[in-house]
Amino acid sequence: MNRQDLIDAIAEDTEASKAATTRFLDSLITIVQNEVAKGGAVKLTSFGTFEKAAVAARTGRNPKTGAPIKIPSTHKPKFTPGATFKDLVKD
């Protein structure tokens, strides 16, 4: 399912217009991204949690030369599914 398929499905399920659904989805994505970027978490009960996770510095290898290189610490977005979501996917 791509973005447009999701918009179509939500619009049909909620009987909202596709334009309103598009605005809602865009707003949701922006709010989640901004909150996680600030270091906060977005917890959606039974769905999951979006948060910012630290990645420690490490030593990697240059793929061309094989020489070791230092990879600095950074942050990445992390999603942890909720129990209901996990159970739904497990079956």
XYZ file of N, CA and C in Angstrom:
273
model
N 0.840 -1.168 0.000
C 0.000 0.000 0.000
C 0.892 1.240 0.000
N 0.639 2.126 -0.927
C 1.409 3.371 -0.971
C 0.583 4.497 -0.336
N 1.127 5.707 -0.361
C 0.495 6.856 0.286
C -0.911 7.113 -0.257
N -1.050 7.097 -1.564
C -2.360 7.371 -2.163
C -3.370 6.282 -1.823
N -2.932 5.028 -1.795
C -3.824 3.935 -1.397
C -4.298 4.130 0.045
N -3.394 4.577 0.906
C -3.748 4.832 2.307
C -4.772 5.960 2.409
N -4.552 7.022 1.678
C -5.498 8.143 1.667
C -6.866 7.669 1.187
N -6.897 6.902 0.116
C -8.162 6.386 -0.414
C -8.879 5.518 0.620
N -8.138 4.647 1.306
C -8.733 3.746 2.289
C -9.283 4.520 3.482
N -8.532 5.507 3.980
C -8.996 6.305 5.119
C -10.224 7.122 4.722
N -10.188 7.742 3.543
C -11.320 8.546 3.081
C -12.578 7.692 2.965
N -12.445 6.493 2.448
C -13.600 5.603 2.313
C -14.101 5.160 3.690
N -13.184 4.814 4.575
C -13.559 4.324 5.907
C -14.218 5.402 6.757
N -13.762 6.644 6.636
C -14.286 7.734 7.462
C -15.345 8.569 6.762
N -15.577 8.285 5.491
C -16.519 9.038 4.666
C -16.132 10.517 4.583
N -14.833 10.786 4.669
C -14.306 12.143 4.521
C -13.828 12.314 3.082
N -13.643 13.554 2.686
C -13.149 13.792 1.329
C -11.677 13.408 1.256
N -11.241 13.114 0.050
C -9.829 12.767 -0.139
C -8.931 13.967 0.153
N -9.411 15.169 -0.137
C -8.621 16.377 0.140
C -8.437 16.554 1.643
N -9.510 16.369 2.413
C -9.420 16.504 3.869
C -8.540 15.405 4.452
N -8.663 14.209 3.925
C -7.846 13.094 4.393
C -6.373 13.334 4.091
N -6.079 13.886 2.929
C -4.696 14.205 2.560
C -4.119 15.234 3.523
N -4.886 16.274 3.833
C -4.427 17.299 4.787
C -4.189 16.688 6.160
N -5.089 15.811 6.588
C -4.947 15.152 7.885
C -3.682 14.307 7.917
N -3.471 13.485 6.899
C -2.298 12.606 6.866
C -1.009 13.424 6.826
N -0.980 14.472 6.008
C 0.202 15.341 5.949
C 0.486 15.976 7.305
N -0.570 16.423 7.988
C -0.416 17.028 9.305
C 0.090 16.011 10.317
N -0.461 14.819 10.309
C -0.026 13.766 11.220
C 1.449 13.460 11.034
N 1.868 13.284 9.803
C 3.268 12.963 9.512
C 4.184 14.086 9.975
N 3.818 15.320 9.684
C 4.640 16.474 10.080
C 4.755 16.567 11.596
N 3.650 16.398 12.296
C 3.662 16.489 13.754
C 4.519 15.387 14.363
N 4.375 14.158 13.874
C 5.184 13.043 14.386
C 6.664 13.301 14.115
N 7.009 13.706 12.897
C 8.412 13.967 12.556
C 9.005 15.070 13.425
N 8.277 16.165 13.610
C 8.788 17.279 14.408
C 8.959 16.894 15.873
N 8.022 16.164 16.426
C 8.109 15.754 17.831
C 9.286 14.807 18.053
N 9.459 13.852 17.168
C 10.576 12.905 17.295
C 11.913 13.621 17.084
N 11.972 14.545 16.146
C 13.202 15.303 15.893
C 13.611 16.111 17.121
N 12.621 16.595 17.901
C 12.911 17.359 19.112
C 13.330 16.449 20.268
N 13.228 15.152 20.095
C 13.594 14.221 21.153
C 12.412 13.667 21.911
N 11.213 14.048 21.522
C 10.011 13.539 22.169
C 9.589 12.210 21.571
N 8.531 11.664 22.109
C 7.988 10.407 21.609
C 6.503 10.605 21.318
N 6.011 9.893 20.318
C 4.588 9.893 19.992
C 4.096 8.473 20.239
N 3.228 8.325 21.253
C 2.722 7.012 21.648
C 1.268 6.889 21.226
N 1.005 5.930 20.365
C -0.355 5.654 19.903
C -0.751 4.293 20.471
N -1.590 4.303 21.490
C -1.978 3.086 22.188
C -2.451 2.029 21.202
N -1.960 0.830 21.381
C -2.249 -0.373 20.585
C -1.589 -0.349 19.201
N -1.077 0.802 18.766
C -0.378 0.860 17.475
C 1.129 0.812 17.678
N 1.676 1.773 18.428
C 3.107 1.767 18.666
C 3.631 3.134 19.067
N 4.949 3.211 19.199
C 5.616 4.429 19.644
C 6.693 4.835 18.650
N 6.676 6.104 18.277
C 7.713 6.697 17.449
C 8.621 7.486 18.377
N 9.946 7.282 18.281
C 10.873 8.006 19.139
C 12.233 8.157 18.478
N 13.071 8.968 19.115
C 14.425 9.233 18.646
C 15.365 8.306 19.406
N 16.219 7.575 18.684
C 17.137 6.631 19.315
C 18.581 7.018 18.997
N 19.431 6.902 20.010
C 20.853 7.202 19.828
C 21.560 5.994 19.224
N 22.484 6.261 18.324
C 23.330 5.225 17.736
C 24.758 5.560 18.148
N 25.411 4.631 18.812
C 26.759 4.866 19.332
C 27.786 4.962 18.203
N 28.868 5.668 18.484
C 29.981 5.737 17.529
C 30.572 4.330 17.379
N 31.088 4.049 16.214
C 31.655 2.721 15.972
C 32.705 2.792 14.886
N 33.429 1.709 14.729
C 34.432 1.620 13.669
C 33.849 0.795 12.532
N 33.943 1.339 11.325
C 33.475 0.637 10.137
C 34.631 0.391 9.191
N 34.336 -0.067 8.026
C 35.355 -0.333 7.008
C 34.996 0.381 5.713
N 36.001 0.991 5.089
C 35.821 1.581 3.772
C 35.620 0.424 2.798
N 34.498 0.372 2.069
C 34.252 -0.765 1.181
C 35.255 -0.892 0.037
N 35.858 0.228 -0.386
C 36.837 0.163 -1.478
C 38.197 -0.333 -1.015
N 38.653 0.215 0.115
C 40.021 -0.086 0.558
C 40.081 -1.066 1.711
N 38.994 -1.230 2.422
C 38.995 -2.100 3.594
C 39.598 -1.424 4.816
N 40.022 -0.172 4.674
C 40.632 0.549 5.786
C 39.568 0.889 6.829
N 39.933 0.822 8.098
C 38.965 1.183 9.142
C 38.671 2.678 9.132
N 37.413 3.009 9.371
C 37.016 4.415 9.471
C 36.146 4.576 10.712
N 36.198 5.756 11.298
C 35.386 6.023 12.473
C 34.037 6.577 12.019
N 32.987 5.959 12.492
C 31.636 6.419 12.193
C 31.134 7.113 13.460
N 30.804 8.405 13.371
C 30.411 9.148 14.578
C 29.031 8.725 15.101
N 28.785 9.046 16.352
C 27.473 8.762 16.923
C 26.441 9.653 16.235
N 25.222 9.185 16.224
C 24.141 9.913 15.570
C 22.814 9.522 16.210
N 21.742 9.986 15.672
C 20.402 9.605 16.105
C 19.617 9.101 14.904
N 18.654 8.236 15.176
C 17.798 7.727 14.108
C 16.375 7.618 14.626
N 15.400 7.666 13.736
C 14.023 7.456 14.176
C 13.806 5.971 14.478
N 12.969 5.702 15.466
C 12.709 4.321 15.863
C 11.209 4.147 16.059
N 10.679 3.041 15.589
C 9.275 2.701 15.800
C 9.216 1.377 16.539
N 8.489 1.351 17.642
C 8.283 0.125 18.397
C 6.791 -0.197 18.349
N 6.429 -1.309 17.726
C 5.007 -1.636 17.623
C 4.402 -1.967 18.982
N 3.118 -1.639 19.144
C 2.387 -1.955 20.368
C 1.956 -3.415 20.380
N 1.488 -3.877 21.531
C 1.119 -5.284 21.705
C 0.016 -5.722 20.746
N -1.002 -4.888 20.549
C -2.096 -5.239 19.649
C -1.604 -5.402 18.218
N -0.721 -4.484 17.788
C -0.146 -4.542 16.442
C 0.699 -5.806 16.283
N 1.517 -6.099 17.287
C 2.376 -7.299 17.243
C 1.526 -8.553 17.122
N 0.473 -8.630 17.930
C -0.402 -9.811 17.897
C -1.102 -9.973 16.560
N -1.508 -8.855 15.961
C -2.178 -8.902 14.666
C -1.244 -9.422 13.571
N 0.003 -8.990 13.611
C 0.975 -9.399 12.598
C 1.429 -10.845 12.828
N 1.494 -11.258 14.080
C 2.001 -12.589 14.422
C 1.153 -13.706 13.829
N -0.160 -13.510 13.775
C -1.064 -14.570 13.287
C -1.051 -14.732 11.809
